[in-house]
Amino acid sequence: MPEFSERRPELFMDPDVDAARRFFRDKPRRMENKVTTVAEAVRRYVTDGCYIAVGGFGTNRIPTALLHEILRQGRKGLGLSGHTATHDCQILAAGEAFDRCDVAYVIGLEARGLSRSARRLFETGRLRVTEWSNAALAWRYQAAAMGIPFMPARVMLGSDTGLRSAAAEITCPFTGIKLLALPALYPDVALVHVHRSDVYGNCQIDGISVSDLDVARAARRLIVTCERLVPTEEIRRDPTRTAIPYYLVDAVSEVPYGSYPGNMPYEYFSDEDHLRRWLEAEEDPVRLCEFVRRHILDTPDFTAYLELCGGLERMRQLRLRELLIPENVSPAPAAPAAPAVPAQGGDR
Amino acid sequence: MSPATQPQPSYSPMELMITVAARYLEDGATVVVGTGAPCAAAMLAQRLNSPNLMVMFEAGGIGPQLPSMPISVGDSRTFYRGVAASSMPEIMGMCQRGMVDYCFLGGAQVDPYGNLNSTVIGPYERPKVRFPGSGGANDLASLCWRTMMLTPQDRRRFVPRVDFVTTPGYLTGPGAREAAGLPPGTGPYKVITNLCVIGFDEATKLMRVESLHPGISRADVEANTGFELLWADGLADTAPPTRDELRVLREEVDPLRYIIGRA
């Protein structure tokens, strides 16, 4: 395999902690109203070529509205942290919005199958790719969040994943064991969807936080979308619940159903029919183009996308599914047994 | 278990794989699982032999009372009525601290040392096929005490050398994991396929067939393996699923046949 060592694995983001300190020194820490639109937040903070991290877990608590807006505004040349990037990666790949990627998990949608479109993109050789594991990326964020240049860990050792990463082997000064030094990852911008935020960006998350506590602290800029804007009083009533404090946050947008078609814990389940239609559209690049134009590029905003996908009625169904409430109401006892739910909402 | 007069119940290869995997998960153990068959195996074990099996998911779900099969290892079912809805650093830290007994993995290719490939087929720079990458697999196989693999067996998958070591098995043989810096005492434990159960020879760290599934011959296994396998001295017959195991699997674990309907 002569090709194997053609390229040295690239470290896309500088783990320079003092440069990061200088940046964070100037980051405003005043409590001020940061509410803005999704379009404005993307325009201001997601610039061509910047490196982004996406919160949540691929199809769970993802900032879909922000990802759509990146396509709508035609951003190009982004760097992507592929920390279980599933539907998020699929959206950005459809728009060919990124040209480099730290890969821990991309292309796949877990049990649903693989995105042909994302796979095609990764197989073209046009992307610059460095391999990692999920824990490696999680701990790289953690190092950045702590303000240290690397985190030592015992993963990726002995594997090609490690060889194709930009990590370095070190010896522990205390125990003498071999460790892998994972360089701090400071994304230019992080996009995170949460359950609740106040206007200043104090955020609450229900359920698992995945790596988002560290993602929020590692990123130079943080755009938050939330299911609901809440009064600061609600944050102050139970400060134990504040997962992301306001001083990390640069912009806040209220986007109800903002993780759709992904799952939002305790709010709504993923729309498996819509995700399947997306995967099917990828069978043919022309069909995918049409699909993306119809659902993203030709829609003015996320609300229009939700309408196209079945609107409130569809959201109601997904809410019942999330809460494990049976969806079939039997109005009359004599009614013949029908399928429990219409297979999907308005969109076909 | 069932009286000798009753005919053996019929079952699919997938049902057999899940059942066999479930028997290895002892009560009180901790296991990180993904979606699909491994999750079904853990759910089955909880309902039969191991009510106190602690099931965890890499995105942060700990000890859920799974109401149905998760679609994503981060979806809300993975912490439904759980003991904790935590984070990836929490789960991975627990693995690195040495508190996780088992993990379940699969891959596009596996070699005689149990090294797994889920990254590329073909040369890395110009891959014939690109796969998702490590995800949490490398982490779990590096850090958990015992790595279990649940995979169909054929020559495309069981290869002499994987194109890319995404996830470490015993690497190049005895002592290789330790030399690489991986925690001592960890590594592949069992490979459960549609044909047999494979363990790893203590001396060579190579795959060694331990039991053949009902109706499967040594020749069948050899025909579906791209390398020379070792064979255990007391080669056993895999016990087929009992009526009880099948009933629980079909009625409680996977009533909608998401997983068992696949085989």
Short mmCIF file of N, CA, C and O in Angstrom, two decimals, chain A residues 1 3-4 6-7 57 59-60 83-84 103-108 110-112 114 119 122-123 125 129-136 138-139 142 152-161 164 169 178 207-211 214 263 265-266 269-270 272 321-322 324, chain B residues 35 58-61 67-68 70-80 84-89 92-93 96 119 122-136 138-139 142-143 161-168 171 179-184 262:
data_model
loop_
_atom_site.label_atom_id
_atom_site.label_comp_id
_atom_site.label_asym_id
_atom_site.label_seq_id
_atom_site.Cartn_x
_atom_site.Cartn_y
_atom_site.Cartn_z
N MET A 1 0.83 -1.20 0.00
CA MET A 1 0.00 0.00 0.00
C MET A 1 0.87 1.25 0.00
O MET A 1 1.07 1.88 1.04
N GLU A 3 0.28 4.16 -1.22
CA GLU A 3 -0.48 5.40 -1.02
C GLU A 3 -0.67 5.72 0.46
O GLU A 3 -0.94 6.83 0.84
N PHE A 4 -0.51 4.67 1.26
CA PHE A 4 -0.93 4.76 2.64
C PHE A 4 -0.29 5.91 3.39
O PHE A 4 -0.90 6.51 4.26
N GLU A 6 1.09 8.68 1.94
CA GLU A 6 1.27 9.84 1.07
C GLU A 6 1.13 11.16 1.81
O GLU A 6 1.93 12.06 1.66
N ARG A 7 0.07 11.23 2.60
CA ARG A 7 -0.22 12.48 3.28
C ARG A 7 -0.03 12.32 4.77
O ARG A 7 -0.43 11.32 5.34
N PHE A 57 -26.32 14.63 18.93
CA PHE A 57 -25.77 13.34 18.53
C PHE A 57 -26.40 12.90 17.21
O PHE A 57 -27.19 11.97 17.17
N THR A 59 -28.75 12.62 15.09
CA THR A 59 -30.18 12.79 14.85
C THR A 59 -30.90 13.09 16.17
O THR A 59 -32.12 12.94 16.26
N ASN A 60 -30.13 13.49 17.16
CA ASN A 60 -30.73 13.77 18.46
C ASN A 60 -30.29 15.13 18.97
O ASN A 60 -29.11 15.39 19.06
N HIS A 83 -18.02 14.39 15.02
CA HIS A 83 -18.26 13.68 16.28
C HIS A 83 -19.69 13.14 16.20
O HIS A 83 -20.64 13.88 16.42
N THR A 84 -19.84 11.86 15.85
CA THR A 84 -21.13 11.30 15.50
C THR A 84 -21.96 12.31 14.72
O THR A 84 -22.95 12.85 15.19
N VAL A 103 -12.81 13.14 11.38
CA VAL A 103 -13.80 12.07 11.33
C VAL A 103 -13.72 11.18 12.56
O VAL A 103 -12.70 10.56 12.82
N ALA A 104 -14.80 11.13 13.33
CA ALA A 104 -14.95 10.03 14.28
C ALA A 104 -16.05 9.12 13.75
O ALA A 104 -15.88 7.91 13.65
N TYR A 105 -17.19 9.73 13.38
CA TYR A 105 -18.27 8.96 12.76
C TYR A 105 -19.00 9.88 11.80
O TYR A 105 -19.57 10.89 12.21
N VAL A 106 -18.96 9.53 10.51
CA VAL A 106 -19.66 10.31 9.48
C VAL A 106 -20.36 9.33 8.54
O VAL A 106 -20.22 8.12 8.69
N ILE A 107 -21.09 9.87 7.57
CA ILE A 107 -21.72 9.08 6.48
C ILE A 107 -22.90 8.24 6.94
O ILE A 107 -23.94 8.24 6.34
N GLY A 108 -22.73 7.51 8.03
CA GLY A 108 -23.79 6.62 8.47
C GLY A 108 -24.90 7.36 9.20
O GLY A 108 -24.70 8.48 9.68
N GLU A 110 -26.47 5.50 11.67
CA GLU A 110 -26.65 4.40 12.62
C GLU A 110 -27.52 3.31 12.02
O GLU A 110 -27.29 2.91 10.88
N ALA A 111 -28.55 2.87 12.74
CA ALA A 111 -29.34 1.71 12.30
C ALA A 111 -30.09 1.97 11.00
O ALA A 111 -30.58 1.03 10.36
N ARG A 112 -30.15 3.23 10.55
CA ARG A 112 -30.95 3.53 9.36
C ARG A 112 -30.22 3.25 8.05
O ARG A 112 -30.84 3.19 6.99
N LEU A 114 -26.57 4.01 5.42
CA LEU A 114 -25.53 4.98 5.07
C LEU A 114 -26.07 6.01 4.10
O LEU A 114 -26.89 5.71 3.24
N ARG A 119 -21.31 9.65 1.44
CA ARG A 119 -20.30 8.65 1.09
C ARG A 119 -19.60 9.02 -0.21
O ARG A 119 -18.38 8.97 -0.31
N PHE A 122 -17.11 11.74 0.44
CA PHE A 122 -15.90 11.28 1.11
C PHE A 122 -15.04 10.40 0.19
O PHE A 122 -13.84 10.27 0.40
N GLU A 123 -15.67 9.79 -0.80
CA GLU A 123 -14.92 8.91 -1.70
C GLU A 123 -14.28 9.67 -2.88
O GLU A 123 -13.48 9.10 -3.61
N GLY A 125 -12.16 12.01 -2.69
CA GLY A 125 -10.78 12.39 -2.39
C GLY A 125 -10.62 13.90 -2.33
O GLY A 125 -9.52 14.40 -2.12
N VAL A 129 -9.12 14.83 5.28
CA VAL A 129 -9.72 14.05 6.37
C VAL A 129 -8.66 13.61 7.37
O VAL A 129 -7.58 13.18 6.98
N THR A 130 -8.97 13.74 8.64
CA THR A 130 -8.13 13.19 9.70
C THR A 130 -9.02 12.31 10.57
O THR A 130 -10.15 12.67 10.86
N GLU A 131 -8.50 11.13 10.94
CA GLU A 131 -9.31 10.18 11.70
C GLU A 131 -9.19 10.40 13.21
O GLU A 131 -8.10 10.74 13.71
N TRP A 132 -10.28 10.16 13.92
CA TRP A 132 -10.30 10.17 15.38
C TRP A 132 -11.32 9.15 15.84
O TRP A 132 -11.92 8.46 15.01
N SER A 133 -11.53 9.07 17.14
CA SER A 133 -12.64 8.28 17.67
C SER A 133 -13.59 9.25 18.38
O SER A 133 -13.23 10.40 18.61
N ASN A 134 -14.77 8.77 18.74
CA ASN A 134 -15.72 9.66 19.44
C ASN A 134 -15.15 10.17 20.76
O ASN A 134 -15.26 11.36 21.07
N ALA A 135 -14.54 9.27 21.54
CA ALA A 135 -13.98 9.72 22.83
C ALA A 135 -12.85 10.71 22.58
O ALA A 135 -12.69 11.68 23.32
N ALA A 136 -12.06 10.46 21.54
CA ALA A 136 -10.94 11.37 21.25
C ALA A 136 -11.46 12.78 20.99
O ALA A 136 -10.93 13.75 21.54
N ALA A 138 -14.36 13.99 21.92
CA ALA A 138 -14.98 14.47 23.17
C ALA A 138 -13.91 15.01 24.11
O ALA A 138 -14.07 16.07 24.73
N TRP A 139 -12.79 14.28 24.21
CA TRP A 139 -11.73 14.71 25.13
C TRP A 139 -10.92 15.88 24.56
O TRP A 139 -10.33 16.66 25.30
N GLN A 142 -12.80 18.69 25.62
CA GLN A 142 -12.63 18.86 27.07
C GLN A 142 -11.31 19.58 27.38
O GLN A 142 -11.26 20.45 28.25
N PRO A 152 -4.37 13.61 27.74
CA PRO A 152 -3.82 12.27 27.54
C PRO A 152 -4.93 11.23 27.67
O PRO A 152 -5.84 11.39 28.48
N ALA A 153 -4.85 10.19 26.84
CA ALA A 153 -5.87 9.15 26.90
C ALA A 153 -5.29 7.83 26.44
O ALA A 153 -4.19 7.76 25.88
N ARG A 154 -6.04 6.76 26.66
CA ARG A 154 -5.56 5.41 26.32
C ARG A 154 -6.35 4.82 25.16
O ARG A 154 -6.54 3.62 25.09
N VAL A 155 -6.83 5.68 24.27
CA VAL A 155 -7.55 5.20 23.09
C VAL A 155 -6.72 5.42 21.84
O VAL A 155 -5.74 6.15 21.86
N MET A 156 -7.11 4.77 20.76
CA MET A 156 -6.51 4.89 19.42
C MET A 156 -5.07 4.35 19.36
O MET A 156 -4.45 4.38 18.31
N LEU A 157 -4.54 3.88 20.47
CA LEU A 157 -3.18 3.33 20.49
C LEU A 157 -3.14 2.04 19.68
O LEU A 157 -4.05 1.23 19.74
N GLY A 158 -2.06 1.86 18.90
CA GLY A 158 -1.87 0.61 18.17
C GLY A 158 -2.72 0.45 16.93
O GLY A 158 -2.59 -0.55 16.22
N SER A 159 -3.59 1.41 16.63
CA SER A 159 -4.52 1.24 15.51
C SER A 159 -4.19 2.19 14.37
O SER A 159 -3.48 3.18 14.55
N ASP A 160 -4.72 1.88 13.18
CA ASP A 160 -4.58 2.80 12.05
C ASP A 160 -5.36 4.09 12.30
O ASP A 160 -5.02 5.14 11.76
N THR A 161 -6.42 4.01 13.08
CA THR A 161 -7.15 5.22 13.45
C THR A 161 -6.18 6.19 14.12
O THR A 161 -6.15 7.39 13.80
N ARG A 164 -3.63 7.57 11.58
CA ARG A 164 -4.23 8.55 10.67
C ARG A 164 -4.80 9.75 11.41
O ARG A 164 -5.48 10.59 10.80
N GLU A 169 2.01 10.18 20.52
CA GLU A 169 2.25 9.32 21.68
C GLU A 169 3.20 10.00 22.66
O GLU A 169 4.18 10.62 22.25
N LYS A 178 2.47 4.42 28.35
CA LYS A 178 2.31 5.10 27.08
C LYS A 178 0.90 5.70 27.01
O LYS A 178 -0.07 5.07 27.44
N GLY A 207 -32.15 15.51 29.57
CA GLY A 207 -31.62 14.24 29.04
C GLY A 207 -30.11 14.30 28.88
O GLY A 207 -29.44 15.15 29.49
N ILE A 208 -29.59 13.40 28.07
CA ILE A 208 -28.13 13.31 27.94
C ILE A 208 -27.56 14.59 27.32
O ILE A 208 -28.19 15.21 26.47
N SER A 209 -26.36 14.95 27.78
CA SER A 209 -25.74 16.16 27.23
C SER A 209 -24.71 15.82 26.15
O SER A 209 -24.16 16.72 25.52
N VAL A 210 -24.47 14.53 25.91
CA VAL A 210 -23.48 14.06 24.93
C VAL A 210 -22.15 14.77 25.23
O VAL A 210 -21.63 14.60 26.34
N SER A 211 -21.62 15.57 24.32
CA SER A 211 -20.36 16.28 24.61
C SER A 211 -20.58 17.78 24.66
O SER A 211 -19.62 18.56 24.60
N ASP A 214 -18.79 20.47 26.96
CA ASP A 214 -17.43 20.81 26.53
C ASP A 214 -17.42 21.53 25.20
O ASP A 214 -16.63 22.45 25.00
N ASN A 263 -34.64 13.70 16.92
CA ASN A 263 -35.34 13.48 18.18
C ASN A 263 -34.98 14.60 19.17
O ASN A 263 -33.85 15.07 19.17
N PRO A 265 -35.35 14.97 23.21
CA PRO A 265 -35.80 14.23 24.39
C PRO A 265 -36.94 14.92 25.13
O PRO A 265 -36.88 16.13 25.35
N TYR A 266 -37.94 14.15 25.46
CA TYR A 266 -39.14 14.58 26.20
C TYR A 266 -40.04 15.52 25.39
O TYR A 266 -41.08 15.95 25.87
N PHE A 269 -40.21 12.73 18.97
CA PHE A 269 -39.33 11.67 18.47
C PHE A 269 -38.86 12.04 17.06
O PHE A 269 -39.38 12.96 16.44
N SER A 270 -37.85 11.31 16.58
CA SER A 270 -37.35 11.56 15.23
C SER A 270 -38.41 11.17 14.20
O SER A 270 -39.22 10.27 14.43
N GLU A 272 -38.87 9.27 11.36
CA GLU A 272 -38.18 8.22 10.61
C GLU A 272 -38.62 8.17 9.15
O GLU A 272 -37.84 7.81 8.28
N ARG A 321 -45.39 10.02 20.01
CA ARG A 321 -44.46 8.91 19.88
C ARG A 321 -43.34 9.04 20.93
O ARG A 321 -42.97 8.06 21.57
N GLU A 322 -42.84 10.23 21.09
CA GLU A 322 -41.78 10.46 22.09
C GLU A 322 -42.28 10.12 23.50
O GLU A 322 -41.56 9.52 24.29
N LEU A 324 -44.59 8.10 24.31
CA LEU A 324 -45.11 6.74 24.37
C LEU A 324 -46.61 6.72 24.64
O LEU A 324 -47.13 5.84 25.33
N THR B 35 -27.01 0.03 18.72
CA THR B 35 -28.37 -0.32 18.33
C THR B 35 -28.34 -1.73 17.74
O THR B 35 -27.30 -2.31 17.53
N GLU B 58 -23.08 4.89 24.49
CA GLU B 58 -21.91 5.80 24.48
C GLU B 58 -22.29 7.28 24.55
O GLU B 58 -21.48 8.09 24.98
N ALA B 59 -23.49 7.64 24.12
CA ALA B 59 -23.87 9.06 24.14
C ALA B 59 -24.26 9.53 25.54
O ALA B 59 -24.43 10.73 25.76
N GLY B 60 -24.42 8.60 26.49
CA GLY B 60 -24.68 9.01 27.86
C GLY B 60 -25.79 8.29 28.61
O GLY B 60 -25.94 8.47 29.81
N GLY B 61 -26.59 7.50 27.91
CA GLY B 61 -27.69 6.79 28.57
C GLY B 61 -27.16 5.70 29.49
O GLY B 61 -26.31 4.92 29.09
N PRO B 67 -38.11 0.86 26.59
CA PRO B 67 -39.49 0.57 26.22
C PRO B 67 -39.57 -0.05 24.84
O PRO B 67 -40.55 -0.70 24.49
N SER B 68 -38.55 0.18 24.02
CA SER B 68 -38.48 -0.38 22.67
C SER B 68 -37.04 -0.26 22.21
O SER B 68 -36.22 0.34 22.87
N PRO B 70 -33.90 1.09 20.61
CA PRO B 70 -33.45 2.42 20.16
C PRO B 70 -33.07 2.40 18.68
O PRO B 70 -32.67 1.36 18.16
N ILE B 71 -33.21 3.54 18.01
CA ILE B 71 -32.80 3.67 16.61
C ILE B 71 -31.41 4.28 16.55
O ILE B 71 -30.65 4.05 15.64
N SER B 72 -31.11 5.10 17.56
CA SER B 72 -29.80 5.74 17.67
C SER B 72 -29.27 5.48 19.07
O SER B 72 -30.06 5.40 20.02
N VAL B 73 -27.95 5.37 19.23
CA VAL B 73 -27.41 5.18 20.58
C VAL B 73 -27.48 6.46 21.39
O VAL B 73 -27.04 6.49 22.54
N GLY B 74 -28.06 7.52 20.79
CA GLY B 74 -28.27 8.74 21.55
C GLY B 74 -29.73 9.14 21.61
O GLY B 74 -30.05 10.25 22.03
N ASP B 75 -30.65 8.27 21.16
CA ASP B 75 -32.05 8.71 21.19
C ASP B 75 -32.64 8.58 22.59
O ASP B 75 -32.03 8.01 23.49
N SER B 76 -33.83 9.12 22.76
CA SER B 76 -34.36 9.27 24.13
C SER B 76 -34.69 7.92 24.78
O SER B 76 -34.79 7.84 25.99
N ARG B 77 -34.83 6.85 23.97
CA ARG B 77 -35.07 5.54 24.58
C ARG B 77 -33.86 5.07 25.38
O ARG B 77 -34.00 4.25 26.29
N THR B 78 -32.67 5.54 25.03
CA THR B 78 -31.44 5.04 25.68
C THR B 78 -31.28 5.53 27.11
O THR B 78 -30.37 5.10 27.80
N PHE B 79 -32.16 6.44 27.55
CA PHE B 79 -32.15 6.80 28.97
C PHE B 79 -33.56 6.86 29.54
O PHE B 79 -33.79 7.43 30.60
N TYR B 80 -34.50 6.20 28.85
CA TYR B 80 -35.88 6.16 29.32
C TYR B 80 -35.94 5.45 30.68
O TYR B 80 -35.52 4.31 30.80
N ALA B 84 -29.38 7.24 35.00
CA ALA B 84 -28.75 8.53 34.72
C ALA B 84 -28.81 8.86 33.24
O ALA B 84 -28.70 7.97 32.40
N ALA B 85 -29.02 10.13 32.95
CA ALA B 85 -28.86 10.64 31.59
C ALA B 85 -27.59 11.46 31.63
O ALA B 85 -27.60 12.60 32.05
N SER B 86 -26.48 10.84 31.24
CA SER B 86 -25.19 11.50 31.46
C SER B 86 -24.62 12.00 30.14
O SER B 86 -25.33 12.63 29.35
N SER B 87 -23.37 11.74 29.89
CA SER B 87 -22.69 12.33 28.75
C SER B 87 -21.69 11.34 28.17
O SER B 87 -21.40 10.31 28.79
N MET B 88 -21.15 11.67 27.02
CA MET B 88 -20.12 10.81 26.46
C MET B 88 -18.85 10.79 27.33
O MET B 88 -18.32 9.71 27.58
N PRO B 89 -18.38 11.93 27.83
CA PRO B 89 -17.22 11.85 28.72
C PRO B 89 -17.47 10.96 29.95
O PRO B 89 -16.56 10.27 30.42
N MET B 92 -17.28 7.24 28.56
CA MET B 92 -15.93 6.89 28.14
C MET B 92 -14.96 6.91 29.32
O MET B 92 -14.03 6.11 29.39
N GLY B 93 -15.18 7.83 30.25
CA GLY B 93 -14.37 7.86 31.46
C GLY B 93 -14.56 6.60 32.28
O GLY B 93 -13.62 6.03 32.83
N GLN B 96 -12.58 3.94 30.66
CA GLN B 96 -11.15 4.12 30.87
C GLN B 96 -10.74 3.84 32.32
O GLN B 96 -9.64 3.39 32.58
N THR B 119 -13.60 1.60 8.53
CA THR B 119 -13.18 2.89 7.98
C THR B 119 -13.14 2.91 6.45
O THR B 119 -13.85 3.69 5.83
N GLY B 122 -10.01 -0.83 0.63
CA GLY B 122 -9.06 -0.32 -0.36
C GLY B 122 -8.08 0.61 0.32
O GLY B 122 -8.10 0.76 1.55
N PRO B 123 -7.19 1.24 -0.47
CA PRO B 123 -6.19 2.12 0.13
C PRO B 123 -6.85 3.35 0.75
O PRO B 123 -7.85 3.85 0.24
N TYR B 124 -6.27 3.84 1.83
CA TYR B 124 -6.90 4.92 2.59
C TYR B 124 -7.11 6.18 1.76
O TYR B 124 -8.17 6.80 1.81
N GLU B 125 -6.08 6.57 0.99
CA GLU B 125 -6.18 7.83 0.24
C GLU B 125 -7.19 7.76 -0.90
O GLU B 125 -7.81 8.76 -1.25
N ARG B 126 -7.30 6.57 -1.50
CA ARG B 126 -8.27 6.41 -2.59
C ARG B 126 -9.14 5.20 -2.32
O ARG B 126 -9.01 4.16 -2.97
N PRO B 127 -10.00 5.33 -1.35
CA PRO B 127 -10.76 4.15 -0.91
C PRO B 127 -11.76 3.67 -1.96
O PRO B 127 -12.31 4.48 -2.71
N LYS B 128 -11.93 2.36 -2.03
CA LYS B 128 -12.99 1.81 -2.87
C LYS B 128 -14.33 2.12 -2.21
O LYS B 128 -15.27 2.53 -2.88
N VAL B 129 -14.37 1.91 -0.92
CA VAL B 129 -15.57 2.24 -0.15
C VAL B 129 -15.17 2.94 1.14
O VAL B 129 -14.25 2.51 1.83
N ARG B 130 -15.84 4.03 1.45
CA ARG B 130 -15.62 4.72 2.71
C ARG B 130 -16.76 4.36 3.66
O ARG B 130 -17.93 4.45 3.30
N PHE B 131 -16.40 3.94 4.86
CA PHE B 131 -17.37 3.65 5.91
C PHE B 131 -17.32 4.74 6.99
O PHE B 131 -16.47 5.61 6.92
N PRO B 132 -18.23 4.66 7.96
CA PRO B 132 -18.33 5.78 8.92
C PRO B 132 -17.07 6.08 9.73
O PRO B 132 -16.88 7.21 10.16
N GLY B 133 -16.20 5.10 9.97
CA GLY B 133 -15.06 5.37 10.84
C GLY B 133 -15.24 4.69 12.19
O GLY B 133 -16.11 3.84 12.35
N SER B 134 -14.44 5.12 13.14
CA SER B 134 -14.45 4.45 14.45
C SER B 134 -15.75 4.64 15.21
O SER B 134 -16.26 3.71 15.83
N GLY B 135 -16.30 5.86 15.16
CA GLY B 135 -17.34 6.16 16.15
C GLY B 135 -16.73 5.90 17.51
O GLY B 135 -15.57 6.24 17.76
N GLY B 136 -17.48 5.23 18.38
CA GLY B 136 -16.94 4.89 19.70
C GLY B 136 -16.25 3.53 19.73
O GLY B 136 -15.77 3.11 20.79
N ASN B 138 -13.38 2.19 18.57
CA ASN B 138 -11.99 2.12 18.99
C ASN B 138 -11.87 2.34 20.51
O ASN B 138 -11.13 1.64 21.19
N ASP B 139 -12.62 3.29 21.01
CA ASP B 139 -12.59 3.61 22.44
C ASP B 139 -13.03 2.42 23.29
O ASP B 139 -12.38 2.04 24.25
N SER B 142 -10.66 -0.48 23.13
CA SER B 142 -9.41 -0.17 23.81
C SER B 142 -9.58 -0.28 25.33
O SER B 142 -8.66 -0.68 26.03
N LEU B 143 -10.75 0.07 25.83
CA LEU B 143 -10.90 0.33 27.25
C LEU B 143 -11.76 -0.67 28.03
O LEU B 143 -11.54 -0.86 29.23
N ARG B 161 -6.09 -10.12 6.61
CA ARG B 161 -5.63 -8.80 7.09
C ARG B 161 -6.70 -7.78 6.79
O ARG B 161 -7.15 -7.67 5.64
N VAL B 162 -7.05 -6.99 7.75
CA VAL B 162 -8.03 -5.93 7.48
C VAL B 162 -7.33 -4.81 6.72
O VAL B 162 -6.14 -4.59 6.90
N ASP B 163 -8.07 -4.11 5.86
CA ASP B 163 -7.48 -3.02 5.08
C ASP B 163 -7.07 -1.85 5.98
O ASP B 163 -6.19 -1.07 5.63
N PHE B 164 -7.73 -1.75 7.14
CA PHE B 164 -7.48 -0.61 8.03
C PHE B 164 -7.85 -1.07 9.44
O PHE B 164 -8.96 -1.56 9.65
N VAL B 165 -6.93 -0.94 10.38
CA VAL B 165 -7.27 -1.30 11.76
C VAL B 165 -7.95 -0.10 12.41
O VAL B 165 -7.32 0.76 13.00
N THR B 166 -9.29 -0.07 12.26
CA THR B 166 -10.06 0.99 12.90
C THR B 166 -10.01 0.81 14.41
O THR B 166 -9.83 1.77 15.16
N THR B 167 -10.18 -0.46 14.81
CA THR B 167 -10.41 -0.79 16.20
C THR B 167 -9.51 -1.96 16.56
O THR B 167 -9.50 -2.97 15.85
N PRO B 168 -8.74 -1.83 17.66
CA PRO B 168 -7.76 -2.87 17.95
C PRO B 168 -8.37 -4.13 18.53
O PRO B 168 -9.16 -4.08 19.46
N LEU B 171 -4.18 -6.97 17.80
CA LEU B 171 -3.19 -6.33 16.91
C LEU B 171 -2.36 -7.39 16.18
O LEU B 171 -2.88 -8.06 15.31
N ALA B 179 2.10 -3.59 24.47
CA ALA B 179 3.22 -2.83 23.91
C ALA B 179 2.74 -1.52 23.29
O ALA B 179 3.43 -0.51 23.33
N ALA B 180 1.52 -1.55 22.74
CA ALA B 180 0.97 -0.34 22.13
C ALA B 180 0.51 0.66 23.18
O ALA B 180 0.26 1.82 22.87
N GLY B 181 0.39 0.21 24.42
CA GLY B 181 -0.03 1.09 25.50
C GLY B 181 -1.48 0.90 25.91
O GLY B 181 -1.99 1.65 26.74
N LEU B 182 -2.14 -0.10 25.33
CA LEU B 182 -3.54 -0.33 25.71
C LEU B 182 -3.58 -0.98 27.10
O LEU B 182 -2.65 -1.67 27.50
N PRO B 183 -4.65 -0.74 27.85
CA PRO B 183 -4.72 -1.26 29.22
C PRO B 183 -4.58 -2.78 29.25
O PRO B 183 -5.24 -3.48 28.47
N PRO B 184 -3.71 -3.29 30.11
CA PRO B 184 -3.51 -4.75 30.20
C PRO B 184 -4.80 -5.46 30.59
O PRO B 184 -5.62 -4.91 31.33
N ARG B 262 -34.70 -9.26 10.28
CA ARG B 262 -33.70 -8.99 9.25
C ARG B 262 -33.07 -10.25 8.68
O ARG B 262 -32.68 -10.26 7.53
#
